[in-house]
Coordinates of C-alpha atoms in Angstrom, one line a residue:
M1 CA 20.2 29.5 9.8
I2 CA 22.1 31.5 12.5
L3 CA 25.9 31.3 12.2
F4 CA 27.3 32.1 15.7
S5 CA 30.9 31.9 14.5
R6 CA 30.6 34.9 12.3
G7 CA 30.2 37.7 14.8
R8 CA 27.6 39.8 16.4
A9 CA 26.4 41.6 13.3
E10 CA 25.6 38.4 11.5
F11 CA 24.0 37.0 14.6
G12 CA 21.8 40.0 14.9
L13 CA 20.8 39.8 11.2
G14 CA 20.0 36.1 11.6
L15 CA 17.9 36.7 14.7
L16 CA 15.9 39.4 12.9
V17 CA 15.2 37.0 10.0
L18 CA 14.2 34.3 12.4
I19 CA 11.7 36.6 14.1
Q20 CA 10.2 37.8 10.9
T21 CA 9.9 34.2 9.6
S22 CA 8.2 33.2 12.8
M23 CA 5.7 36.1 12.5
I24 CA 4.8 35.1 9.0
S25 CA 4.4 31.4 10.0
L26 CA 2.1 32.4 12.9
A27 CA 0.0 34.6 10.6
Q28 CA -0.4 31.8 8.1
S29 CA -1.6 29.4 10.7
S30 CA -4.0 31.7 12.5
P31 CA -7.6 30.3 13.0
A32 CA -9.0 32.9 10.6
E33 CA -7.0 31.3 7.8
A34 CA -6.9 27.6 8.7
S35 CA -6.0 25.6 5.7
E36 CA -7.1 22.1 6.6
P37 CA -10.5 20.8 5.4
A38 CA -13.2 19.2 7.6
F39 CA -14.9 16.0 6.6
V40 CA -18.4 15.5 7.9
I41 CA -19.5 11.8 7.8
T42 CA -22.8 10.2 8.4
F43 CA -24.2 6.7 7.9
D44 CA -27.4 5.9 6.2
A45 CA -30.2 4.8 8.7
A46 CA -31.2 2.1 6.2
R47 CA -27.8 0.4 6.9
G48 CA -28.5 0.2 10.6
A49 CA -31.0 1.3 13.1
T50 CA -28.8 0.8 16.1
P51 CA -25.7 2.7 17.2
L52 CA -22.4 1.4 15.8
D53 CA -18.8 1.1 17.1
G54 CA -15.7 0.8 14.9
R55 CA -12.8 2.5 13.3
L56 CA -13.9 5.3 10.9
L57 CA -11.5 5.7 8.0
L58 CA -11.1 8.6 5.7
L59 CA -9.5 7.6 2.4
L60 CA -8.0 10.0 -0.1
S61 CA -6.3 9.2 -3.4
T62 CA -4.8 11.1 -6.3
D63 CA -5.1 7.9 -8.5
P64 CA -8.6 7.5 -9.9
A65 CA -7.9 4.0 -11.3
K66 CA -9.4 2.2 -8.2
E67 CA -11.5 3.0 -5.2
P68 CA -9.3 4.6 -2.4
R69 CA -10.1 1.7 -0.1
F70 CA -8.1 -0.6 -2.3
Q71 CA -5.0 1.7 -2.5
I72 CA -4.0 1.8 1.2
N73 CA -0.8 -0.1 2.3
D74 CA 2.6 0.4 3.9
S75 CA 4.5 0.7 0.6
P76 CA 5.8 4.0 -0.9
N77 CA 2.9 3.9 -3.3
S78 CA 0.2 4.0 -0.7
Q79 CA -2.5 6.6 -0.9
I80 CA -3.8 8.4 2.2
V81 CA -5.8 7.2 5.2
F82 CA -6.8 8.9 8.4
G83 CA -8.6 7.0 11.2
V84 CA -10.4 7.6 14.4
D85 CA -12.4 5.4 16.8
V86 CA -16.1 5.9 17.0
E87 CA -18.4 4.5 19.7
D88 CA -22.2 4.6 20.0
W89 CA -22.5 6.3 16.6
K90 CA -26.2 6.8 15.9
P91 CA -27.9 7.0 12.5
A92 CA -27.8 10.4 10.9
E93 CA -25.4 11.7 13.6
A94 CA -22.5 13.5 12.0
R95 CA -18.9 12.7 12.9
T96 CA -16.3 15.2 11.9
M97 CA -12.8 14.4 11.0
D98 CA -10.6 17.5 11.2
E99 CA -7.6 18.7 13.1
T100 CA -9.7 19.4 16.2
N101 CA -10.3 15.7 16.6
P102 CA -7.6 14.6 19.2
G103 CA -7.8 10.9 18.3
I104 CA -7.1 11.1 14.6
A105 CA -4.1 9.3 13.1
G106 CA -2.9 9.3 9.5
H107 CA -0.7 7.5 7.0
P108 CA 1.5 8.4 5.2
L109 CA 0.6 11.9 6.2
R110 CA 0.4 12.6 9.9
S111 CA -2.0 15.5 9.7
L112 CA -4.8 16.8 7.5
R113 CA -2.8 20.0 7.3
E114 CA -0.2 18.2 5.2
L115 CA -2.7 17.6 2.3
K116 CA -1.4 19.3 -0.8
P117 CA -3.8 21.5 -2.9
G118 CA -5.4 19.5 -5.7
E119 CA -8.0 17.1 -6.8
Y120 CA -8.7 13.9 -4.8
T121 CA -11.0 10.9 -4.9
V122 CA -12.4 10.7 -1.4
Q123 CA -14.1 7.8 0.4
A124 CA -15.0 7.0 4.0
L125 CA -15.4 3.5 5.5
L126 CA -16.4 2.1 8.9
D127 CA -14.6 -1.0 10.0
R128 CA -17.3 -2.3 12.3
Y129 CA -16.6 -3.6 15.8
E130 CA -18.6 -6.0 17.8
T131 CA -18.7 -6.4 21.6
F132 CA -17.1 -9.6 23.1
H133 CA -17.4 -10.8 26.7
R134 CA -14.4 -12.9 27.1
A135 CA -14.0 -15.7 29.6
D136 CA -11.3 -13.8 31.4
G137 CA -13.8 -11.2 32.4
H138 CA -12.8 -8.5 29.9
M139 CA -15.2 -6.8 27.5
L140 CA -13.6 -5.9 24.2
K141 CA -14.8 -4.1 21.1
L142 CA -13.2 -5.7 18.1
P143 CA -13.6 -6.4 14.4
T144 CA -14.3 -9.9 13.4
D145 CA -13.9 -12.1 10.4
R146 CA -17.1 -12.5 8.2
G147 CA -15.6 -14.8 5.6
E148 CA -13.0 -12.5 4.1
G149 CA -10.0 -13.2 6.4
R150 CA -10.1 -10.0 8.5
V151 CA -9.5 -7.5 5.7
W152 CA -11.2 -4.1 6.5
S153 CA -11.5 -3.0 2.8
R154 CA -13.7 -6.0 1.8
A155 CA -15.2 -7.2 5.1
P156 CA -18.9 -8.0 4.7
G157 CA -21.0 -5.6 6.8
N158 CA -18.6 -2.8 6.7
L159 CA -20.1 0.5 5.5
Y160 CA -18.6 2.8 3.0
S161 CA -19.3 5.9 0.9
K162 CA -19.3 6.0 -2.9
P163 CA -16.0 7.6 -4.1
Q164 CA -16.4 11.2 -5.0
T165 CA -14.1 13.8 -6.5
V166 CA -13.3 16.9 -4.4
R167 CA -10.8 19.7 -4.8
I168 CA -8.9 20.7 -1.7
D169 CA -7.8 24.3 -1.6
P170 CA -6.0 25.7 1.4
A171 CA -7.5 29.1 0.7
K172 CA -11.0 27.6 0.8
P173 CA -10.9 24.7 3.4
G174 CA -14.7 24.3 3.7
R175 CA -16.6 21.2 4.9
I176 CA -16.9 18.1 2.8
A177 CA -19.9 15.8 3.4
L178 CA -19.6 12.0 3.0
A179 CA -22.4 9.5 3.6
L180 CA -21.9 5.8 4.2
T181 CA -24.6 4.5 1.9
E182 CA -23.0 1.2 0.8
E183 CA -22.5 -2.1 2.6
I184 CA -20.0 -4.8 1.6
P185 CA -22.1 -7.9 0.7
P186 CA -21.6 -11.4 2.1
I187 CA -19.0 -13.7 0.5
P188 CA -20.5 -17.0 -0.7
P189 CA -18.6 -20.1 0.6
P190 CA -16.7 -22.1 -2.0
A191 CA -18.4 -25.1 -3.5
D192 CA -17.3 -28.7 -3.1
T193 CA -15.9 -30.5 -6.2
K194 CA -14.6 -34.0 -6.9
Y195 CA -11.2 -33.2 -5.4
V196 CA -11.7 -30.3 -3.1
K197 CA -14.0 -30.5 0.0
H198 CA -14.7 -28.0 2.7
I199 CA -15.3 -28.4 6.4
R200 CA -16.4 -25.9 9.1
I201 CA -16.8 -26.8 12.8
Q202 CA -17.7 -24.9 15.9
S203 CA -14.7 -25.1 18.4
E204 CA -15.8 -25.8 21.9
R205 CA -12.5 -24.4 23.3
L206 CA -12.6 -21.2 21.4
S207 CA -16.3 -20.6 21.9
K208 CA -15.8 -20.9 25.6
F209 CA -12.9 -18.4 25.6
W210 CA -14.8 -15.8 23.5
G211 CA -18.2 -16.2 24.9
R212 CA -19.9 -16.9 21.6
P213 CA -19.7 -19.5 18.8
I214 CA -16.3 -19.5 17.1
Y215 CA -15.6 -21.6 14.1
L216 CA -12.6 -23.3 12.4
G217 CA -12.6 -24.4 8.8
A218 CA -10.4 -26.1 6.3
H219 CA -10.1 -26.9 2.6
I220 CA -9.3 -30.5 1.9
L221 CA -7.6 -31.7 -1.3
L222 CA -8.5 -35.3 -1.8
P223 CA -6.1 -37.8 -3.6
E224 CA -6.9 -39.4 -6.9
G225 CA -8.9 -42.6 -6.3
F226 CA -10.3 -41.5 -3.0
D227 CA -13.8 -42.8 -3.9
T228 CA -12.7 -45.9 -5.6
H229 CA -10.3 -47.0 -2.8
P230 CA -12.6 -47.0 0.3
E231 CA -10.1 -49.2 2.2
A232 CA -7.3 -46.6 1.9
H233 CA -6.2 -44.3 4.7
Y234 CA -3.9 -41.4 4.0
P235 CA -1.0 -39.4 5.4
L236 CA -1.9 -35.7 6.1
M237 CA 0.0 -32.7 4.7
V238 CA -0.9 -29.5 6.7
M239 CA -0.1 -26.4 4.8
H240 CA -0.1 -23.4 7.1
G241 CA -0.4 -19.8 5.9
H242 CA -2.7 -16.8 5.6
F243 CA -6.5 -17.1 5.2
P244 CA -7.1 -19.2 2.1
A245 CA -10.2 -18.6 0.1
D246 CA -9.9 -22.2 -1.2
I247 CA -7.2 -24.7 -2.0
D248 CA -4.4 -22.7 -3.6
G249 CA -3.0 -23.5 -7.1
F250 CA -5.2 -26.5 -8.0
R251 CA -6.7 -26.0 -11.4
P252 CA -8.5 -29.0 -13.2
M253 CA -8.7 -27.2 -16.5
P254 CA -6.1 -25.7 -18.9
P255 CA -5.2 -22.0 -18.7
D256 CA -7.8 -19.6 -20.1
P257 CA -6.5 -18.6 -23.6
D258 CA -8.4 -15.3 -23.4
L259 CA -7.0 -14.3 -20.0
K260 CA -5.7 -10.7 -20.2
P261 CA -2.1 -10.7 -18.9
D262 CA -1.5 -8.7 -15.8
Y263 CA 1.7 -7.3 -14.1
S264 CA 3.0 -8.6 -10.8
E265 CA 4.7 -5.7 -9.1
R266 CA 6.1 -8.1 -6.5
F267 CA 7.9 -10.3 -9.0
R268 CA 8.3 -7.7 -11.7
I269 CA 6.8 -10.1 -14.3
H270 CA 4.1 -9.5 -17.0
G271 CA 1.5 -12.2 -17.4
Y272 CA 1.9 -13.7 -13.9
N273 CA -1.8 -14.5 -13.7
R274 CA -1.3 -16.8 -16.7
I275 CA 1.8 -18.4 -15.0
E276 CA -0.4 -19.1 -12.0
Q277 CA -3.0 -20.9 -14.1
E278 CA -0.4 -22.9 -15.9
E279 CA 1.2 -24.0 -12.6
G280 CA -2.3 -24.8 -11.2
Y281 CA -3.1 -27.0 -14.2
R282 CA 0.4 -28.7 -14.0
F283 CA -0.2 -29.4 -10.3
Y284 CA -3.6 -31.0 -11.1
Q285 CA -1.9 -33.3 -13.7
T286 CA 0.8 -34.3 -11.3
W287 CA -1.6 -34.8 -8.4
T288 CA -3.9 -37.1 -10.4
G289 CA -1.2 -38.8 -12.4
P290 CA 0.0 -42.4 -12.0
G291 CA 2.6 -43.1 -9.4
F292 CA 2.1 -39.9 -7.4
P293 CA 1.8 -40.6 -3.6
R294 CA -1.7 -40.3 -2.4
F295 CA -2.0 -37.8 0.4
L296 CA -4.5 -35.5 2.0
V297 CA -3.6 -31.8 1.8
I298 CA -5.4 -29.3 4.0
E299 CA -5.3 -25.6 4.3
I300 CA -6.8 -24.2 7.5
Q301 CA -9.1 -21.3 8.0
H302 CA -8.5 -19.8 11.5
P303 CA -9.1 -16.1 11.2
T304 CA -9.3 -14.1 14.5
Q305 CA -10.6 -10.8 15.7
F306 CA -7.1 -9.4 15.1
Y307 CA -5.8 -10.9 11.9
D308 CA -6.4 -13.4 9.0
D309 CA -5.1 -16.2 11.1
S310 CA -4.2 -17.1 14.7
Y311 CA -0.6 -18.3 14.3
A312 CA -1.9 -21.7 15.4
V313 CA -0.8 -21.4 19.0
N314 CA -2.5 -20.8 22.3
S315 CA -2.5 -17.2 23.3
A316 CA -3.7 -15.1 26.3
N317 CA -5.3 -12.6 23.9
I318 CA -6.4 -14.8 20.9
G319 CA -7.4 -17.9 22.8
P320 CA -6.5 -21.6 22.6
Y321 CA -6.2 -21.9 18.8
G322 CA -3.3 -24.3 19.0
D323 CA -5.3 -26.8 21.0
A324 CA -8.5 -26.2 19.0
I325 CA -6.7 -26.9 15.7
N326 CA -4.8 -29.9 16.9
Y327 CA -7.4 -31.6 19.2
E328 CA -10.6 -30.6 17.4
L329 CA -10.2 -29.7 13.8
I330 CA -7.4 -32.1 12.7
P331 CA -9.0 -35.2 14.2
E332 CA -12.4 -34.3 12.7
I333 CA -10.8 -34.0 9.2
E334 CA -9.0 -37.3 9.6
K335 CA -12.2 -39.0 10.8
R336 CA -14.3 -37.7 7.8
F337 CA -11.6 -38.2 5.1
R338 CA -9.9 -41.3 6.3
G339 CA -6.6 -39.9 7.5
I340 CA -4.2 -42.4 9.1
G341 CA -4.4 -40.3 12.3
A342 CA -0.9 -40.8 13.7
G343 CA 2.0 -38.4 14.2
W344 CA 4.4 -40.3 11.9
A345 CA 1.9 -39.7 9.1
R346 CA 1.3 -35.9 9.6
F347 CA 3.6 -33.3 8.0
L348 CA 3.8 -29.5 8.3
Y349 CA 4.8 -26.9 5.8
G350 CA 4.3 -23.3 4.9
G351 CA 6.0 -20.0 4.2
S352 CA 6.2 -16.7 6.0
T353 CA 3.5 -16.7 8.6
G354 CA 2.9 -20.4 7.6
G355 CA 6.6 -21.1 8.1
W356 CA 6.5 -19.8 11.7
E357 CA 3.4 -21.8 12.3
A358 CA 4.9 -25.0 10.9
L359 CA 7.9 -24.7 13.3
A360 CA 5.6 -23.6 16.2
A361 CA 3.3 -26.6 15.7
K362 CA 6.3 -29.0 15.7
V363 CA 7.8 -27.3 18.8
F364 CA 4.6 -27.1 20.9
Y365 CA 3.0 -30.4 19.6
P366 CA 6.1 -32.5 18.8
D367 CA 4.4 -35.9 19.1
L368 CA 1.5 -35.0 16.8
Y369 CA 3.7 -34.4 13.7
N370 CA 6.6 -35.9 11.8
A371 CA 8.7 -33.4 9.9
A372 CA 8.2 -29.6 9.4
F373 CA 9.2 -27.7 6.2
I374 CA 9.7 -24.1 7.3
A375 CA 10.1 -21.5 4.5
C376 CA 11.0 -17.9 5.1
P377 CA 9.5 -17.9 8.6
D378 CA 8.3 -14.9 10.6
P379 CA 10.9 -14.1 13.3
I380 CA 11.8 -17.4 15.1
D381 CA 14.4 -15.7 17.3
F382 CA 13.4 -12.4 18.8
R383 CA 17.0 -11.1 19.0
A384 CA 16.2 -10.5 15.3
F385 CA 12.6 -9.5 15.4
T386 CA 12.9 -8.3 11.8
T387 CA 15.5 -5.6 12.5
I388 CA 15.1 -5.2 16.3
N389 CA 16.7 -7.1 19.2
I390 CA 13.7 -6.6 21.6
Y391 CA 15.8 -7.8 24.6
E392 CA 18.7 -5.4 24.3
E393 CA 17.6 -2.3 22.3
K394 CA 15.5 0.5 23.7
N395 CA 13.6 1.7 20.6
A396 CA 12.0 -0.2 17.8
Y397 CA 12.1 2.8 15.4
F398 CA 15.6 4.2 15.7
I399 CA 19.2 2.9 16.1
A400 CA 20.6 5.3 18.7
G401 CA 24.0 6.9 18.5
T402 CA 25.8 9.2 20.8
H403 CA 24.5 12.3 19.1
T404 CA 22.1 11.0 16.5
R405 CA 19.6 8.3 15.7
V406 CA 19.1 6.4 12.5
P407 CA 15.7 5.3 11.3
R408 CA 15.4 1.5 11.5
P409 CA 14.4 -0.1 8.1
G410 CA 11.4 -2.4 8.1
H411 CA 11.2 -3.5 4.4
R412 CA 13.6 -3.6 1.5
D413 CA 13.4 -4.2 -2.2
Y414 CA 15.2 -6.6 -4.5
R415 CA 18.2 -4.2 -4.7
D416 CA 18.5 -4.2 -0.9
L417 CA 17.2 -0.7 -0.7
P418 CA 14.9 0.2 2.2
T419 CA 11.4 1.0 1.1
A420 CA 9.7 1.5 4.5
T421 CA 10.9 2.2 8.0
M422 CA 9.7 0.5 11.1
E423 CA 8.1 3.8 12.2
Q424 CA 6.2 4.2 8.9
M425 CA 4.9 0.6 8.9
N426 CA 3.6 0.9 12.5
L427 CA 2.1 4.4 12.0
Y428 CA 0.2 2.9 9.1
E429 CA -1.2 0.3 11.5
L430 CA -2.1 3.0 14.0
A431 CA -4.1 4.8 11.4
L432 CA -6.1 1.7 10.8
G433 CA -6.7 0.9 14.4
T434 CA -5.8 1.5 18.0
K435 CA -5.4 -1.1 20.7
T436 CA -3.8 -3.6 18.4
R437 CA -6.9 -3.7 16.1
S438 CA -5.4 -2.7 12.7
G439 CA -5.5 -6.3 11.4
Q440 CA -1.9 -5.9 10.2
Q441 CA 1.4 -7.7 10.8
F442 CA 3.0 -6.0 13.8
D443 CA -0.4 -5.9 15.6
I444 CA -1.0 -9.6 15.2
W445 CA 2.4 -10.5 16.5
E446 CA 1.6 -8.3 19.5
A447 CA -1.9 -9.9 19.9
V448 CA -0.5 -13.4 19.8
F449 CA 2.7 -13.0 21.8
S450 CA 1.8 -10.4 24.5
P451 CA 0.1 -10.8 27.8
V452 CA -3.3 -9.2 28.4
G453 CA -3.1 -5.5 29.3
G454 CA -5.1 -3.9 32.1
D455 CA -7.8 -2.8 29.7
G456 CA -8.2 -6.3 28.3
Y457 CA -6.4 -5.5 25.0
P458 CA -2.9 -6.9 24.2
K459 CA -0.1 -5.2 26.1
R460 CA 2.1 -3.2 23.7
I461 CA 5.6 -4.5 23.0
F462 CA 6.6 -1.0 22.1
N463 CA 4.9 2.4 22.1
K464 CA 3.2 2.7 18.7
V465 CA 4.0 6.4 18.5
T466 CA 7.5 6.7 20.0
G467 CA 8.9 3.1 19.4
E468 CA 10.0 2.7 23.1
I469 CA 10.2 -1.0 23.9
D470 CA 8.6 -2.5 27.0
R471 CA 11.2 -4.9 28.5
T472 CA 8.7 -6.7 30.7
V473 CA 6.6 -7.6 27.6
A474 CA 9.8 -8.6 25.8
E475 CA 10.6 -11.1 28.5
Y476 CA 7.1 -12.5 28.3
W477 CA 7.5 -13.0 24.6
R478 CA 10.9 -14.8 25.1
E479 CA 9.5 -17.4 27.5
H480 CA 6.3 -18.1 25.6
Y481 CA 6.9 -17.6 21.8
D482 CA 10.6 -17.2 21.0
L483 CA 10.9 -20.5 19.2
R484 CA 14.7 -20.6 19.2
H485 CA 14.9 -19.8 22.9
I486 CA 12.2 -22.4 23.7
M487 CA 14.0 -25.1 21.8
E488 CA 17.3 -24.3 23.6
R489 CA 15.6 -24.1 27.0
D490 CA 13.7 -27.3 26.6
W491 CA 16.1 -29.3 24.4
A492 CA 16.5 -32.1 26.9
T493 CA 12.9 -33.1 26.2
L494 CA 12.4 -31.5 22.7
G495 CA 15.6 -32.6 21.2
P496 CA 14.8 -36.3 20.7
K497 CA 11.5 -35.4 19.1
L498 CA 12.9 -32.7 16.8
R499 CA 16.1 -34.4 15.7
G500 CA 16.2 -34.7 11.9
K501 CA 12.7 -33.3 11.6
L502 CA 13.4 -29.6 10.9
H503 CA 13.9 -28.2 7.4
I504 CA 14.4 -24.4 7.3
Y505 CA 14.8 -22.3 4.1
C506 CA 15.2 -18.5 3.7
G507 CA 16.5 -16.1 1.1
T508 CA 19.5 -14.0 2.1
L509 CA 17.7 -10.9 0.7
D510 CA 14.4 -11.5 2.5
N511 CA 12.3 -8.3 2.1
F512 CA 11.4 -8.3 5.8
Y513 CA 14.9 -9.2 7.0
L514 CA 13.7 -12.6 8.3
N515 CA 17.0 -14.3 7.3
N516 CA 18.5 -12.7 10.4
A517 CA 16.5 -14.8 12.8
V518 CA 17.1 -17.9 10.7
K519 CA 20.8 -17.3 10.9
L520 CA 20.7 -17.1 14.7
T521 CA 18.6 -20.2 14.9
E522 CA 20.9 -22.1 12.6
E523 CA 23.8 -21.3 15.0
F524 CA 22.0 -23.0 17.8
L525 CA 20.9 -26.0 15.7
N526 CA 24.5 -26.5 14.4
N527 CA 26.0 -26.4 17.9
V528 CA 23.5 -28.2 20.1
T529 CA 24.3 -31.7 21.3
N530 CA 22.7 -34.5 23.2
P531 CA 21.2 -35.1 20.8
P532 CA 22.4 -33.2 17.8
A533 CA 19.6 -31.4 15.9
D534 CA 20.5 -32.9 12.5
A535 CA 18.4 -30.0 11.0
E536 CA 18.6 -28.8 7.4
V537 CA 19.0 -25.0 7.0
K538 CA 19.5 -23.6 3.5
Y539 CA 19.6 -20.1 2.0
G540 CA 18.7 -18.8 -1.4
V541 CA 21.5 -16.4 -2.1
D542 CA 20.1 -12.9 -3.1
C543 CA 16.6 -14.4 -3.0
E544 CA 13.7 -12.4 -1.7
H545 CA 10.8 -13.3 0.5
C546 CA 9.6 -16.1 0.3
W547 CA 12.3 -18.5 -0.8
N548 CA 11.2 -22.1 0.0
G549 CA 14.2 -24.3 -0.7
D550 CA 14.3 -24.9 -4.4
P551 CA 17.6 -23.6 -5.8
T552 CA 16.6 -24.5 -9.4
L553 CA 13.6 -22.2 -9.7
P554 CA 12.9 -18.5 -9.1
N555 CA 10.6 -17.5 -6.2
H556 CA 7.6 -16.8 -8.4
I557 CA 7.6 -20.4 -9.6
S558 CA 8.7 -22.4 -6.5
R559 CA 6.1 -20.6 -4.3
L560 CA 3.4 -22.3 -6.5
R561 CA 4.8 -25.8 -5.9
Y562 CA 4.7 -26.3 -2.1
N563 CA 2.3 -29.2 -2.5
T564 CA 4.7 -31.2 -4.6
M565 CA 8.2 -30.1 -3.9
Y566 CA 8.5 -31.6 -0.4
V567 CA 6.9 -35.0 -1.4
P568 CA 10.2 -36.9 -1.9
M569 CA 11.5 -35.9 1.5
I570 CA 8.2 -36.7 3.1
L571 CA 8.3 -40.2 1.7
E572 CA 11.9 -40.6 3.1
H573 CA 10.7 -39.5 6.5
I574 CA 7.9 -42.0 6.4
R575 CA 10.2 -44.8 5.4
N576 CA 12.6 -43.9 8.2
S577 CA 10.1 -43.3 11.0
A578 CA 6.9 -45.3 10.5
P579 CA 6.5 -47.8 13.4
A580 CA 6.3 -51.5 12.9
G581 CA 2.9 -52.5 11.5
A582 CA 2.1 -49.0 10.1
D583 CA 0.0 -48.7 7.0
L584 CA 2.4 -48.0 4.2
T585 CA 0.5 -49.7 1.4
S586 CA -3.2 -48.8 1.3
W587 CA -2.5 -45.3 0.0
R588 CA 0.2 -46.4 -2.5
Y589 CA -2.0 -47.4 -5.4

């Protein structure tokens, strides 16, 4: 440090030290003594005879407990990933990942030079891209779902290397060879049972948009007595959320007595796997018991090239998923499984992504649904896009002061302590994919909400490296997907259809700060008139993500009871809103 206030002698001494230190630093970083390793990666010709496109990921871990590909996330416990785009990669052709590669991005380390000396488990993986010729004339190279819900670490067809142990020594950087000899196998579809059925249809609308067959699916939970009451037609409960492998939390057999208890880091509970089995069996007993209302429950599969689901709306980048779900998939389900098929008999619910989707479906398709139960929704007012006001603030990563800037938090723990910044979370995504292709949270918001950029990919809401917000994109978001703004703008027509139909729940200590947008939306709903909203908005004090409205149970239990906890309110809505002559009896056996 140079202390200018202590006179010329001390200044001269400080300057000399600074020069000497700089000379030492330059010597240490000279090309002759470069300390970063180089990773030379090839893929086995047996895994593909044609050139490949994709995101090549280099994965390093100091924890040998699991493969590195299963240890990458945006938490403080993440292991290390570096990524680079590859195109036209031929069999046996080497691709090198080192500091001379200009496109490389890393998380949580920014540079290979930051690797500390020591022993690592190393693995490489190719997240494969396919070429799409979209109806808008753009050609895009994108990953695609292959039955896993757009998860790069377990997507069938992705190539990876076997984990190997290496020692990284700055004094002996060397070249480390990795070969992609393994391929993730296909995932078998779930089997039908007495109570759980599965449906998959090709969407005409989506196939036209993407220039190839695109499918929608759903898991259907049938009511007790479905086969013995062929005259019955049923109300429909649509549970929105992330890609479901099957119906969640329905277990027709008692808990496994030999199940080895695990630990839930999220809920800080030992034996949570057993709790899930117990709740699943309890749900089965309730669902099939006497007197329980007989409904259809569905969970939709609508993965996209960008994420594990589409957000259930029409989008310039994603395609007309809202119309495809509501005008193709839902009617087909009701036709095959005897749904009543009317708006008064359809209900929406879900949490987090599913909470946003439940509100969005009610706002964009108000006549198709009755009430919506909206738990811990993704940002429903973009003045609180987690911790950013995208309309007024200039930077997504930093809160600017006169002479300083403060990193903006992106995630907090149960103590209200930040565990990740907005910058860290987005640089993690950038390591996994450029052009909004990471398959992660901020990129899917961008893919759904943004206009199409000049290159055909979603236009960035903010610069992924600097955090600088694009105001023109923000305005597009406001008019198309800011749900609070759209309700206020269109209340004259929406109000009569939403009145008394919105139930919103959120914890005041939501880990992603989602309660901020709920609070702003509540202010609007409480003050709007002509007609009044008559909405229910409740908060779980000091509750984390994803509190869903039950003040008597902790999150880790109530999150397993979505399919039963809203039933009394659904019955009340049916009693109050069913039209004259509606079928209120065939399904009440």
